[in-house]
Short mmCIF file of C-alpha atoms in Angstrom, two decimals:
data_model
loop_
_atom_site.label_atom_id
_atom_site.label_comp_id
_atom_site.label_asym_id
_atom_site.label_seq_id
_atom_site.Cartn_x
_atom_site.Cartn_y
_atom_site.Cartn_z
CA MET A 1 -19.75 -45.15 36.84
CA VAL A 2 -19.34 -46.95 33.55
CA ALA A 3 -20.29 -43.86 31.61
CA ASP A 4 -17.73 -41.81 33.54
CA ASP A 5 -15.03 -44.41 33.01
CA ASP A 6 -15.77 -44.49 29.28
CA LYS A 7 -15.46 -40.73 28.90
CA THR A 8 -12.79 -39.75 26.40
CA PRO A 9 -11.05 -36.36 26.22
CA THR A 10 -13.03 -35.60 23.04
CA SER A 11 -16.34 -36.12 24.80
CA VAL A 12 -15.22 -33.88 27.65
CA LEU A 13 -14.18 -31.14 25.21
CA SER A 14 -17.21 -31.31 22.93
CA GLY A 15 -19.21 -28.85 25.00
CA LYS A 16 -16.36 -26.39 25.51
CA ARG A 17 -16.22 -23.04 23.71
CA VAL A 18 -13.02 -21.22 22.86
CA ALA A 19 -12.59 -17.79 21.28
CA VAL A 20 -9.60 -17.21 19.02
CA VAL A 21 -8.92 -13.51 18.51
CA GLY A 22 -7.17 -12.88 15.19
CA ALA A 23 -7.37 -14.94 12.00
CA GLY A 24 -3.75 -14.77 10.89
CA VAL A 25 -1.97 -18.09 10.43
CA SER A 26 -1.42 -18.40 14.20
CA GLY A 27 -5.12 -17.97 14.94
CA LEU A 28 -6.22 -20.18 12.06
CA ALA A 29 -3.83 -22.95 13.11
CA ALA A 30 -4.94 -22.72 16.73
CA ALA A 31 -8.63 -22.79 15.81
CA TYR A 32 -8.15 -25.69 13.39
CA ASN A 33 -6.37 -27.79 16.01
CA LEU A 34 -8.99 -27.03 18.64
CA LYS A 35 -11.87 -27.86 16.31
CA SER A 36 -10.23 -31.13 15.29
CA LYS A 37 -10.36 -32.13 18.97
CA GLY A 38 -14.08 -31.43 19.23
CA VAL A 39 -13.94 -27.93 20.73
CA ASN A 40 -16.46 -25.33 19.60
CA VAL A 41 -14.39 -22.45 18.25
CA THR A 42 -15.19 -18.90 17.26
CA LEU A 43 -12.61 -16.95 15.24
CA LEU A 44 -12.86 -13.17 15.53
CA GLU A 45 -10.95 -11.13 12.94
CA ALA A 46 -11.10 -7.34 12.89
CA ASP A 47 -10.06 -7.10 9.23
CA LYS A 48 -12.28 -7.92 6.27
CA ARG A 49 -9.93 -10.74 5.29
CA ALA A 50 -8.12 -13.57 7.05
CA GLY A 51 -4.45 -14.39 6.74
CA GLY A 52 -2.62 -11.64 8.62
CA LYS A 53 0.78 -11.12 7.02
CA ILE A 54 -0.10 -13.52 4.21
CA ARG A 55 -1.61 -11.45 1.43
CA THR A 56 -1.78 -12.75 -2.15
CA VAL A 57 -3.08 -10.65 -5.05
CA ARG A 58 -4.45 -12.30 -8.21
CA GLN A 59 -5.09 -9.74 -10.90
CA ASN A 60 -4.92 -9.41 -14.71
CA GLY A 61 -2.93 -12.59 -15.23
CA PHE A 62 -0.53 -11.80 -12.37
CA ILE A 63 -0.17 -13.42 -8.97
CA TRP A 64 2.02 -11.65 -6.42
CA GLU A 65 2.57 -11.51 -2.69
CA GLU A 66 2.30 -8.42 -0.55
CA GLY A 67 3.40 -10.33 2.53
CA ALA A 68 5.18 -13.63 3.01
CA ASN A 69 6.37 -15.04 -0.34
CA THR A 70 7.37 -18.54 0.75
CA MET A 71 7.65 -20.71 3.84
CA THR A 72 9.62 -23.72 5.04
CA GLU A 73 8.76 -27.01 6.70
CA SER A 74 11.15 -26.52 9.59
CA GLU A 75 8.41 -26.95 12.21
CA ASP A 76 6.65 -30.24 13.01
CA ALA A 77 3.37 -28.32 13.19
CA VAL A 78 3.77 -27.35 9.53
CA THR A 79 4.36 -30.98 8.55
CA ASP A 80 1.21 -32.06 10.40
CA LEU A 81 -0.87 -29.26 8.89
CA LEU A 82 0.24 -29.98 5.32
CA ASN A 83 -0.64 -33.64 5.77
CA ASP A 84 -3.97 -33.06 7.54
CA LEU A 85 -5.18 -30.54 4.94
CA LYS A 86 -3.82 -32.62 2.04
CA LEU A 87 -1.92 -29.58 0.80
CA ARG A 88 1.21 -31.33 -0.44
CA LYS A 89 -0.29 -31.75 -3.92
CA LYS A 90 -0.66 -27.97 -4.07
CA LEU A 91 2.91 -27.14 -3.07
CA GLN A 92 4.93 -25.05 -5.53
CA VAL A 93 8.71 -25.00 -5.28
CA PRO A 94 10.61 -21.93 -6.54
CA ILE A 95 12.78 -22.50 -9.60
CA ALA A 96 16.52 -21.94 -9.12
CA GLN A 97 16.06 -21.19 -5.43
CA ASN A 98 19.66 -22.19 -4.75
CA LYS A 99 20.97 -19.28 -6.80
CA ARG A 100 21.03 -16.20 -4.60
CA TYR A 101 22.86 -12.95 -4.98
CA ILE A 102 24.26 -10.13 -2.91
CA ALA A 103 25.03 -6.61 -4.04
CA THR A 104 28.74 -5.76 -3.74
CA ASP A 105 30.10 -2.44 -4.98
CA GLY A 106 26.95 -1.90 -7.01
CA LEU A 107 27.19 -5.29 -8.74
CA LEU A 108 25.42 -8.59 -8.20
CA MET A 109 27.59 -11.40 -6.87
CA LEU A 110 26.43 -15.01 -6.81
CA LEU A 111 26.81 -16.44 -3.35
CA PRO A 112 29.51 -19.13 -3.46
CA SER A 113 28.31 -22.68 -2.94
CA ASP A 114 31.64 -24.48 -2.66
CA PRO A 115 35.22 -23.75 -1.50
CA PHE A 116 36.49 -23.26 -5.04
CA ALA A 117 33.83 -20.64 -5.77
CA LEU A 118 34.74 -18.87 -2.54
CA ILE A 119 38.34 -18.43 -3.64
CA GLY A 120 37.32 -16.23 -6.55
CA SER A 121 34.31 -14.64 -4.86
CA ARG A 122 34.26 -10.93 -4.10
CA VAL A 123 31.62 -11.27 -1.39
CA LEU A 124 34.41 -11.38 1.20
CA SER A 125 38.00 -10.24 0.92
CA ALA A 126 40.96 -12.55 1.44
CA PRO A 127 41.63 -11.22 4.97
CA ALA A 128 37.97 -11.79 5.87
CA LYS A 129 38.11 -15.39 4.64
CA ILE A 130 41.25 -16.01 6.68
CA ARG A 131 39.58 -14.43 9.72
CA ILE A 132 36.72 -16.93 9.48
CA LEU A 133 39.09 -19.90 9.29
CA LEU A 134 40.99 -18.62 12.32
CA GLU A 135 37.82 -18.27 14.41
CA PRO A 136 38.45 -21.43 16.52
CA ILE A 137 41.82 -20.04 17.60
CA LEU A 138 40.92 -16.38 18.01
CA CYS A 139 37.77 -17.19 20.00
CA MET A 140 39.31 -19.77 22.33
CA LYS A 141 37.81 -18.49 25.54
CA PHE A 142 36.14 -20.37 28.38
CA ASP A 143 33.62 -17.83 29.57
CA PHE A 144 32.56 -16.00 26.42
CA TRP A 145 28.79 -16.27 26.95
CA GLU A 146 28.59 -16.32 30.73
CA SER A 147 30.65 -13.15 30.88
CA ASP A 148 28.63 -10.06 31.78
CA ASP A 149 30.36 -8.31 28.88
CA HIS A 150 28.43 -10.46 26.41
CA ALA A 151 25.21 -11.17 28.32
CA ASP A 152 23.19 -8.63 26.32
CA GLU A 153 25.16 -8.65 23.11
CA SER A 154 23.83 -7.44 19.78
CA VAL A 155 23.92 -9.63 16.69
CA GLY A 156 26.46 -7.28 15.16
CA ASP A 157 28.82 -7.40 18.13
CA PHE A 158 28.51 -11.17 18.41
CA PHE A 159 29.40 -11.95 14.80
CA GLN A 160 32.04 -9.24 14.62
CA ARG A 161 33.75 -10.79 17.65
CA HIS A 162 33.72 -14.18 15.95
CA PHE A 163 34.19 -13.42 12.26
CA GLY A 164 35.16 -9.77 11.91
CA ARG A 165 33.59 -6.52 10.80
CA GLU A 166 33.50 -7.32 7.10
CA PHE A 167 31.46 -10.46 7.76
CA VAL A 168 28.89 -8.33 9.60
CA ASP A 169 28.74 -5.59 6.95
CA ASN A 170 28.60 -7.89 3.94
CA LEU A 171 26.48 -10.76 5.26
CA ILE A 172 24.78 -10.25 8.62
CA ASP A 173 23.57 -6.72 7.82
CA PRO A 174 21.64 -7.70 4.65
CA PHE A 175 20.47 -10.93 6.28
CA LEU A 176 18.78 -9.04 9.13
CA ALA A 177 17.35 -6.44 6.77
CA GLY A 178 15.82 -9.24 4.72
CA THR A 179 14.39 -11.25 7.60
CA CYS A 180 13.18 -8.75 10.17
CA GLY A 181 13.92 -5.31 8.74
CA GLY A 182 16.41 -4.77 11.54
CA ASP A 183 20.10 -3.95 11.69
CA PRO A 184 23.02 -5.69 13.42
CA GLN A 185 23.21 -3.28 16.36
CA SER A 186 19.50 -3.08 17.22
CA VAL A 187 18.83 -6.82 17.32
CA SER A 188 19.70 -9.03 20.27
CA VAL A 189 21.65 -12.21 19.52
CA SER A 190 19.55 -14.08 22.10
CA ASP A 191 16.49 -13.54 19.88
CA PHE A 192 18.25 -14.17 16.56
CA THR A 193 16.22 -17.36 16.03
CA HIS A 194 12.93 -15.44 15.66
CA PHE A 195 13.64 -13.69 12.38
CA THR A 196 11.93 -14.36 9.08
CA VAL A 197 9.24 -12.64 7.07
CA PRO A 198 8.94 -11.61 3.43
CA LEU A 199 12.60 -12.21 2.57
CA LEU A 200 13.18 -15.17 4.89
CA SER A 201 13.78 -17.79 2.23
CA LEU A 202 16.14 -15.53 0.34
CA SER A 203 18.02 -14.52 3.48
CA PHE A 204 18.19 -17.88 5.22
CA CYS A 205 19.50 -19.72 2.19
CA PHE A 206 21.75 -16.76 1.51
CA LEU A 207 23.72 -17.59 4.67
CA PHE A 208 22.97 -21.31 4.38
CA HIS A 209 24.90 -21.58 1.15
CA LEU A 210 27.75 -19.53 2.53
CA PHE A 211 28.09 -21.90 5.46
CA ARG A 212 28.09 -24.90 3.14
CA ILE A 213 31.61 -23.77 2.31
CA PHE A 214 32.55 -24.55 5.90
CA PRO A 215 30.69 -27.80 6.73
CA LEU A 216 31.46 -27.50 10.42
CA PHE A 217 29.60 -24.17 10.51
CA LEU A 218 26.41 -25.50 9.03
CA HIS A 219 25.13 -27.70 11.82
CA ARG A 220 25.51 -25.01 14.45
CA PHE A 221 23.93 -22.38 12.26
CA VAL A 222 20.83 -24.53 11.66
CA MET A 223 20.67 -25.24 15.39
CA LEU A 224 20.61 -21.50 15.96
CA PHE A 225 17.35 -21.29 14.06
CA ARG A 226 15.81 -23.98 16.22
CA SER A 227 16.56 -22.33 19.50
CA CYS A 228 19.10 -19.63 19.94
CA GLY A 229 18.97 -20.05 23.69
CA ILE A 230 19.83 -23.75 23.46
CA TRP A 231 22.49 -22.96 20.90
CA ILE A 232 24.25 -20.50 23.17
CA ARG A 233 24.09 -22.82 26.16
CA ASP A 234 25.47 -25.72 24.10
CA LEU A 235 28.16 -23.54 22.62
CA SER A 236 29.52 -22.05 25.80
CA PRO A 237 30.69 -25.08 27.79
CA ILE A 238 31.94 -27.19 24.90
CA SER A 239 33.36 -24.79 22.37
CA PHE A 240 35.52 -22.49 24.48
CA GLY A 241 33.92 -19.52 22.72
CA SER A 242 34.23 -20.82 19.16
CA ILE A 243 31.25 -21.45 16.90
CA ILE A 244 33.27 -23.86 14.79
CA ARG A 245 34.48 -25.82 17.82
CA GLY A 246 30.89 -26.05 19.02
CA ALA A 247 29.88 -27.46 15.64
CA ILE A 248 32.59 -30.12 15.79
CA ARG A 249 31.57 -31.28 19.26
CA SER A 250 27.84 -31.43 18.50
CA LYS A 251 28.03 -32.90 15.00
CA LYS A 252 28.21 -36.49 16.24
CA LYS A 253 25.27 -36.03 18.59
CA ASP A 254 23.17 -34.56 15.80
CA GLU A 255 23.93 -37.51 13.51
CA GLU A 256 22.83 -39.94 16.23
CA GLU A 257 19.48 -38.16 16.59
CA ARG A 258 18.84 -37.55 12.90
CA TYR A 259 17.13 -40.88 12.25
CA LEU A 260 14.44 -40.00 14.82
CA ARG A 261 13.30 -36.89 12.97
CA THR A 262 10.28 -36.79 10.69
CA PRO A 263 11.39 -36.32 7.06
CA LYS A 264 10.65 -32.78 5.88
CA ARG A 265 10.74 -30.95 2.59
CA ARG A 266 14.03 -29.11 2.24
CA GLY A 267 14.13 -25.54 1.06
CA SER A 268 11.35 -23.02 0.68
CA PHE A 269 8.01 -23.43 -1.05
CA SER A 270 4.72 -21.74 -1.77
CA PHE A 271 1.40 -23.02 -3.11
CA LYS A 272 -0.31 -23.06 -6.47
CA GLY A 273 -2.18 -19.78 -6.55
CA GLY A 274 0.09 -18.18 -3.96
CA MET A 275 0.46 -18.31 -0.20
CA GLN A 276 -3.21 -17.34 0.17
CA THR A 277 -4.04 -20.92 -0.83
CA LEU A 278 -2.90 -22.00 2.64
CA VAL A 279 -5.17 -19.42 4.26
CA GLU A 280 -8.13 -20.27 2.04
CA THR A 281 -7.77 -23.97 2.79
CA LEU A 282 -7.73 -23.28 6.51
CA CYS A 283 -10.73 -20.95 6.25
CA GLU A 284 -12.69 -23.67 4.44
CA GLN A 285 -12.54 -25.72 7.65
CA PHE A 286 -14.85 -23.25 9.41
CA THR A 287 -18.46 -22.23 8.96
CA ALA A 288 -19.60 -18.61 8.68
CA MET A 289 -20.71 -18.82 12.30
CA GLU A 290 -17.26 -19.98 13.40
CA LEU A 291 -15.15 -17.51 11.38
CA LYS A 292 -16.35 -13.94 11.82
CA LEU A 293 -14.60 -11.26 9.75
CA GLN A 294 -14.79 -7.55 10.52
CA ALA A 295 -15.43 -8.49 14.14
CA LYS A 296 -13.37 -6.22 16.38
CA VAL A 297 -13.01 -7.30 20.01
CA LEU A 298 -13.81 -4.43 22.35
CA SER A 299 -13.54 -5.99 25.79
CA LEU A 300 -12.88 -9.26 27.61
CA ALA A 301 -13.99 -10.21 31.10
CA TYR A 302 -13.07 -13.23 33.19
CA TYR A 303 -15.47 -14.44 35.90
CA ASP A 304 -14.36 -16.88 38.58
CA GLY A 305 -16.26 -20.15 38.70
CA LYS A 306 -18.21 -21.21 41.78
CA SER A 307 -16.94 -24.08 43.91
CA SER A 308 -15.14 -26.57 41.66
CA LEU A 309 -16.47 -25.09 38.41
CA PRO A 310 -13.98 -23.34 36.11
CA GLY A 311 -14.30 -19.67 35.30
CA THR A 312 -15.74 -18.26 32.09
CA TRP A 313 -14.81 -15.52 29.66
CA SER A 314 -17.21 -12.97 28.26
CA LEU A 315 -16.18 -11.22 25.05
CA SER A 316 -17.73 -8.11 23.61
CA TYR A 317 -17.10 -7.41 19.95
CA LYS A 318 -18.43 -5.21 17.18
CA ALA A 319 -19.67 -6.96 14.05
CA SER A 320 -22.16 -5.85 11.37
CA ASN A 321 -22.32 -2.41 13.01
CA SER A 322 -23.71 -3.89 16.20
CA LYS A 323 -22.22 -4.85 19.53
CA GLN A 324 -22.40 -8.53 20.38
CA ASN A 325 -21.50 -10.59 23.45
CA ALA A 326 -20.58 -14.24 23.86
CA SER A 327 -19.26 -16.51 26.61
CA PHE A 328 -16.30 -18.86 26.31
CA ASP A 329 -14.31 -21.29 28.44
CA ALA A 330 -10.94 -20.01 27.19
CA VAL A 331 -9.38 -17.41 24.90
CA VAL A 332 -6.48 -17.60 22.46
CA MET A 333 -5.19 -14.11 21.70
CA THR A 334 -3.13 -13.62 18.52
CA ALA A 335 -3.65 -9.89 17.97
CA PRO A 336 -0.56 -7.62 18.09
CA LEU A 337 0.29 -6.50 21.62
CA SER A 338 -0.33 -2.89 20.58
CA ASP A 339 -3.96 -3.88 19.87
CA VAL A 340 -4.25 -5.95 23.04
CA LYS A 341 -3.30 -2.91 25.13
CA GLU A 342 -6.27 -1.06 23.68
CA MET A 343 -8.72 -3.76 24.79
CA ASN A 344 -10.66 -3.38 28.01
CA ILE A 345 -9.92 -6.48 30.10
CA ARG A 346 -11.59 -7.22 33.42
CA LYS A 347 -10.96 -9.97 35.95
CA SER A 348 -13.54 -10.81 38.60
CA ARG A 349 -15.38 -7.55 37.79
CA LYS A 350 -12.25 -5.48 38.37
CA PHE A 351 -10.27 -3.65 35.72
CA PHE A 352 -7.18 -5.63 34.73
CA SER A 353 -4.38 -3.20 33.97
CA LEU A 354 -2.01 -4.00 31.11
CA ASP A 355 0.50 -1.34 32.08
CA PHE A 356 3.10 -4.06 32.58
CA LEU A 357 3.11 -4.70 28.81
CA PRO A 358 6.14 -2.81 27.48
CA LYS A 359 5.96 -0.73 24.33
CA VAL A 360 6.85 -2.79 21.28
CA ASP A 361 8.86 -1.19 18.51
CA TYR A 362 7.36 -2.04 15.12
CA LEU A 363 9.24 -1.69 11.85
CA PRO A 364 7.51 -0.32 8.73
CA LEU A 365 7.93 -1.91 5.32
CA SER A 366 6.80 -1.10 1.80
CA VAL A 367 6.42 -3.91 -0.74
CA ILE A 368 6.70 -2.75 -4.35
CA VAL A 369 5.90 -5.17 -7.17
CA THR A 370 6.96 -4.17 -10.68
CA ALA A 371 6.73 -5.81 -14.10
CA PHE A 372 9.05 -5.03 -17.02
CA LYS A 373 8.95 -6.24 -20.59
CA LYS A 374 11.65 -8.88 -20.96
CA SER A 375 13.10 -6.91 -23.86
CA ASN A 376 13.69 -3.98 -21.46
CA VAL A 377 15.81 -5.96 -18.97
CA ARG A 378 19.40 -6.12 -20.22
CA SER A 379 20.81 -8.50 -17.61
CA PRO A 380 18.07 -10.78 -16.27
CA LEU A 381 19.35 -13.39 -13.86
CA GLU A 382 18.11 -16.84 -13.00
CA GLY A 383 17.79 -17.16 -9.26
CA PHE A 384 15.80 -16.42 -6.14
CA GLY A 385 16.76 -12.81 -5.53
CA VAL A 386 19.27 -10.34 -4.15
CA LEU A 387 19.99 -8.84 -0.73
CA ILE A 388 21.50 -5.39 -0.42
CA PRO A 389 23.86 -4.41 2.44
CA SER A 390 23.30 -0.95 3.92
CA LYS A 391 26.75 0.17 2.81
CA GLU A 392 25.54 -0.12 -0.80
CA GLU A 393 23.64 3.14 -0.31
CA GLN A 394 26.87 4.84 -1.30
CA ASN A 395 26.45 3.15 -4.68
CA GLY A 396 22.90 4.45 -5.09
CA LEU A 397 21.01 1.36 -3.86
CA LYS A 398 18.26 2.23 -1.35
CA SER A 399 16.13 -0.92 -1.12
CA LEU A 400 16.60 -3.87 1.25
CA GLY A 401 16.43 -6.49 -1.46
CA THR A 402 14.46 -7.89 -4.39
CA LEU A 403 12.92 -11.26 -5.17
CA PHE A 404 12.92 -12.45 -8.78
CA SER A 405 9.26 -13.41 -8.57
CA SER A 406 8.57 -14.45 -12.17
CA VAL A 407 11.76 -16.51 -12.24
CA MET A 408 10.73 -18.39 -9.11
CA PHE A 409 7.17 -18.94 -10.32
CA PRO A 410 6.90 -18.45 -14.11
CA ASP A 411 3.18 -19.30 -14.15
CA ARG A 412 2.35 -16.25 -12.05
CA ALA A 413 2.92 -13.66 -14.78
CA PRO A 414 2.53 -13.27 -18.57
CA SER A 415 5.35 -14.96 -20.47
CA ASP A 416 6.69 -11.71 -21.94
CA VAL A 417 7.46 -9.91 -18.65
CA HIS A 418 9.79 -10.11 -15.67
CA VAL A 419 8.19 -9.47 -12.27
CA TYR A 420 10.18 -8.26 -9.26
CA THR A 421 9.16 -7.85 -5.62
CA THR A 422 11.24 -5.20 -3.86
CA PHE A 423 11.29 -4.25 -0.17
CA VAL A 424 11.98 -0.78 1.20
CA GLY A 425 12.10 0.43 4.81
CA GLY A 426 12.82 -1.42 8.03
CA SER A 427 15.10 0.15 10.62
CA ARG A 428 17.41 1.21 7.80
CA SER A 429 14.88 3.58 6.22
CA ARG A 430 11.80 4.03 8.42
CA GLU A 431 10.73 7.27 6.75
CA LEU A 432 11.38 5.98 3.25
CA ALA A 433 8.98 3.10 3.89
CA LYS A 434 6.20 5.71 4.25
CA ALA A 435 6.97 7.39 0.93
CA SER A 436 4.40 7.70 -1.83
CA THR A 437 3.99 5.09 -4.52
CA GLY A 438 5.48 7.48 -7.06
CA GLU A 439 8.61 8.11 -5.00
CA LEU A 440 9.10 4.43 -4.22
CA LYS A 441 8.62 3.55 -7.87
CA LYS A 442 11.55 5.82 -8.78
CA ILE A 443 13.74 4.23 -6.10
CA VAL A 444 12.89 0.69 -7.14
CA CYS A 445 13.33 1.38 -10.85
CA SER A 446 16.69 3.00 -10.13
CA ASP A 447 17.86 -0.01 -8.10
CA LEU A 448 16.66 -2.49 -10.72
CA GLU A 449 18.36 -0.53 -13.48
CA LEU A 450 21.67 -0.58 -11.59
CA LEU A 451 21.43 -4.26 -10.72
CA LEU A 452 19.63 -5.83 -13.67
CA GLY A 453 19.63 -3.21 -16.40
CA ALA A 454 15.84 -2.74 -16.25
CA GLU A 455 15.03 0.20 -18.52
CA GLY A 456 11.95 2.26 -19.24
CA GLU A 457 8.64 2.37 -17.42
CA PRO A 458 7.34 -0.77 -15.73
CA THR A 459 4.16 -2.14 -17.25
CA MET A 460 2.70 -2.76 -13.80
CA VAL A 461 3.35 -1.27 -10.35
CA SER A 462 1.77 -2.32 -7.08
CA HIS A 463 2.60 -0.86 -3.67
CA PHE A 464 1.52 -2.12 -0.27
CA TYR A 465 2.58 -0.45 2.97
CA TRP A 466 2.84 -2.31 6.28
CA SER A 467 2.95 0.25 9.10
CA LYS A 468 3.67 -2.56 11.56
CA ALA A 469 5.35 -5.16 9.39
CA PHE A 470 6.94 -6.94 12.32
CA PRO A 471 8.03 -6.35 15.91
CA LEU A 472 11.68 -5.54 16.43
CA TYR A 473 13.36 -8.14 18.63
CA GLY A 474 15.70 -5.68 20.30
CA ARG A 475 18.05 -6.16 23.22
CA ASP A 476 15.23 -5.66 25.74
CA TYR A 477 12.73 -7.92 23.99
CA ASP A 478 12.98 -10.45 26.80
CA SER A 479 10.80 -8.07 28.83
CA VAL A 480 8.05 -8.44 26.21
CA VAL A 481 8.12 -12.24 26.46
CA LYS A 482 8.04 -12.07 30.27
CA ALA A 483 5.07 -9.69 30.10
CA ILE A 484 3.19 -12.14 27.87
CA GLU A 485 3.92 -14.93 30.37
CA LYS A 486 2.65 -12.74 33.21
CA MET A 487 -0.54 -11.99 31.29
CA GLU A 488 -1.16 -15.72 30.82
CA HIS A 489 -0.38 -16.46 34.47
CA ASP A 490 -2.69 -13.77 35.86
CA LEU A 491 -5.59 -14.49 33.50
CA PRO A 492 -6.86 -18.11 33.80
CA GLY A 493 -7.76 -19.63 30.45
CA PHE A 494 -5.98 -16.88 28.49
CA PHE A 495 -3.25 -17.89 26.04
CA TYR A 496 -1.17 -15.82 23.65
CA ALA A 497 0.26 -16.86 20.27
CA GLY A 498 1.84 -15.15 17.28
CA ASN A 499 4.97 -13.46 16.00
CA HIS A 500 5.38 -11.36 19.15
CA ARG A 501 6.36 -14.48 21.00
CA ASP A 502 7.63 -17.39 18.97
CA GLY A 503 9.08 -16.01 15.75
CA LEU A 504 8.30 -14.12 12.56
CA SER A 505 8.20 -16.84 9.90
CA VAL A 506 5.00 -18.49 8.67
CA GLY A 507 6.18 -21.80 10.10
CA LYS A 508 6.91 -20.28 13.50
CA ALA A 509 3.50 -18.59 13.51
CA ILE A 510 1.74 -21.87 12.74
CA ALA A 511 3.73 -23.65 15.45
CA SER A 512 2.88 -20.90 17.93
CA GLY A 513 -0.84 -21.29 17.25
CA CYS A 514 -0.66 -25.07 17.59
CA LYS A 515 1.27 -24.73 20.85
CA ALA A 516 -1.39 -22.38 22.24
CA ALA A 517 -4.11 -24.86 21.19
CA ASP A 518 -2.36 -27.64 23.09
CA MET A 519 -2.17 -25.43 26.17
CA VAL A 520 -5.88 -24.67 25.89
CA LEU A 521 -6.73 -28.36 25.62
CA SER A 522 -4.68 -29.16 28.73
CA TYR A 523 -6.35 -26.31 30.59
CA LEU A 524 -9.86 -27.42 29.62
CA LEU A 525 -9.20 -31.05 30.55
CA GLU A 526 -7.58 -30.18 33.87
CA SER A 527 -10.35 -27.75 34.84
CA SER A 528 -13.24 -30.05 33.84
CA PRO A 529 -15.47 -31.14 36.77
CA ALA A 530 -14.90 -34.82 35.88
CA ASN A 531 -11.15 -34.41 36.15
CA LYS A 532 -11.39 -32.49 39.41
CA GLY A 533 -13.67 -35.16 40.81
CA ALA A 534 -11.19 -37.85 39.86
CA ARG A 535 -8.45 -36.00 41.73
CA ARG A 536 -10.45 -36.11 44.89
#
């Protein structure tokens, strides 16, 4: 009895085995948290490398990103991970990250950071600025969100109703293109909080600085990124349909709670050596037996336990050109849903159909990195980068936006060159994303010449194509989330994490993996024989 009473959760978990399918940041974070609690983990990654959408290239004196360029510390899970892995000393903050631009009529315009700058800014016209200030009056309506007319509203319709069409065309359109590759009409406002990938830091701060002009906007906009669902529910009853009124009412409450929050680094950051440093540090926490690369999962089978014993999972995967099998107490799945649907899953020796998983629309994206001699760039700018509204196509601009990579991180390129990371594709140009390197090079060089005066041939060109850069959170994406929940409910000990569920940013992906790990730990503790015996 004494031994039983002295049992700690760690001792109960020490003999448990958990499989984590997918070694992107969600899978790595989940596995790290599980291992830190004494669980035996096995990471199975189909690719020859870990990291998922984090992909850093170090070559010939250059360091560039083919995936996520930066991240933020908006999630508590990120704060914990940075502290646990002692990564803060390796953080690298972009230079001049508060200077961000938007293309307007073929020219680069610095986003205004104060009311005086807004007066002379060409980002929005005078009527558009007046329309924003009149939002509390024009949107004074008691039932704006509960109304069936707005229940499934697009991002474009929502912001146009509040701030006008010009606001959508000039700001929301490039913001969505930069964060999720989507467009205002295809994205649901209820899922607005999930966006962020390669251009997140550029796009988020792009709107962040705009809203600094209207202090009452800022709080509500940040709240939107925490939980759009909570934001809408808070907004509806107290703001009478106005975003600004909602900000006024909730500002005091936010100030009262602020002192309880853990201090976090503000703004975006990367790591010395690139974002891959985060992945490499996480990978170092696992042995070769725990982290298996080029290990493609073929099938999963769940077997019910006898009497009070929990069930077990059997996974079949292909590694080193041979089929291998292993048993586990639980599974954390982080693979894209399109890959999950291809897996053979059985429950109690019967085929488990995944027909209820809806088809997910994935957006393609090409990442083109170019280097130009500094002497060949007539108008180099200090700043983070530029976003390009879709209407700028009429001015010859075809890309989604460009990051000023060597300005942000001067140590990642030779001192005599400027390096730019440009994005092409998304819902705006699906076919163009699939174009050849030569064709994309012409497009990028043309855009950079128009915007920055970059002349001549680039000294370096790199092109990486993501066929499934990110899932599109469309108006029916709620059905995808419900399908994931059903999968978890019907399969004991099966948990899903990743950007299909909790958001596209690196921080959201890490938080998703940590959340799944916590759910696994609760499941293992609750299903342990000792715990079941105690209940009796």
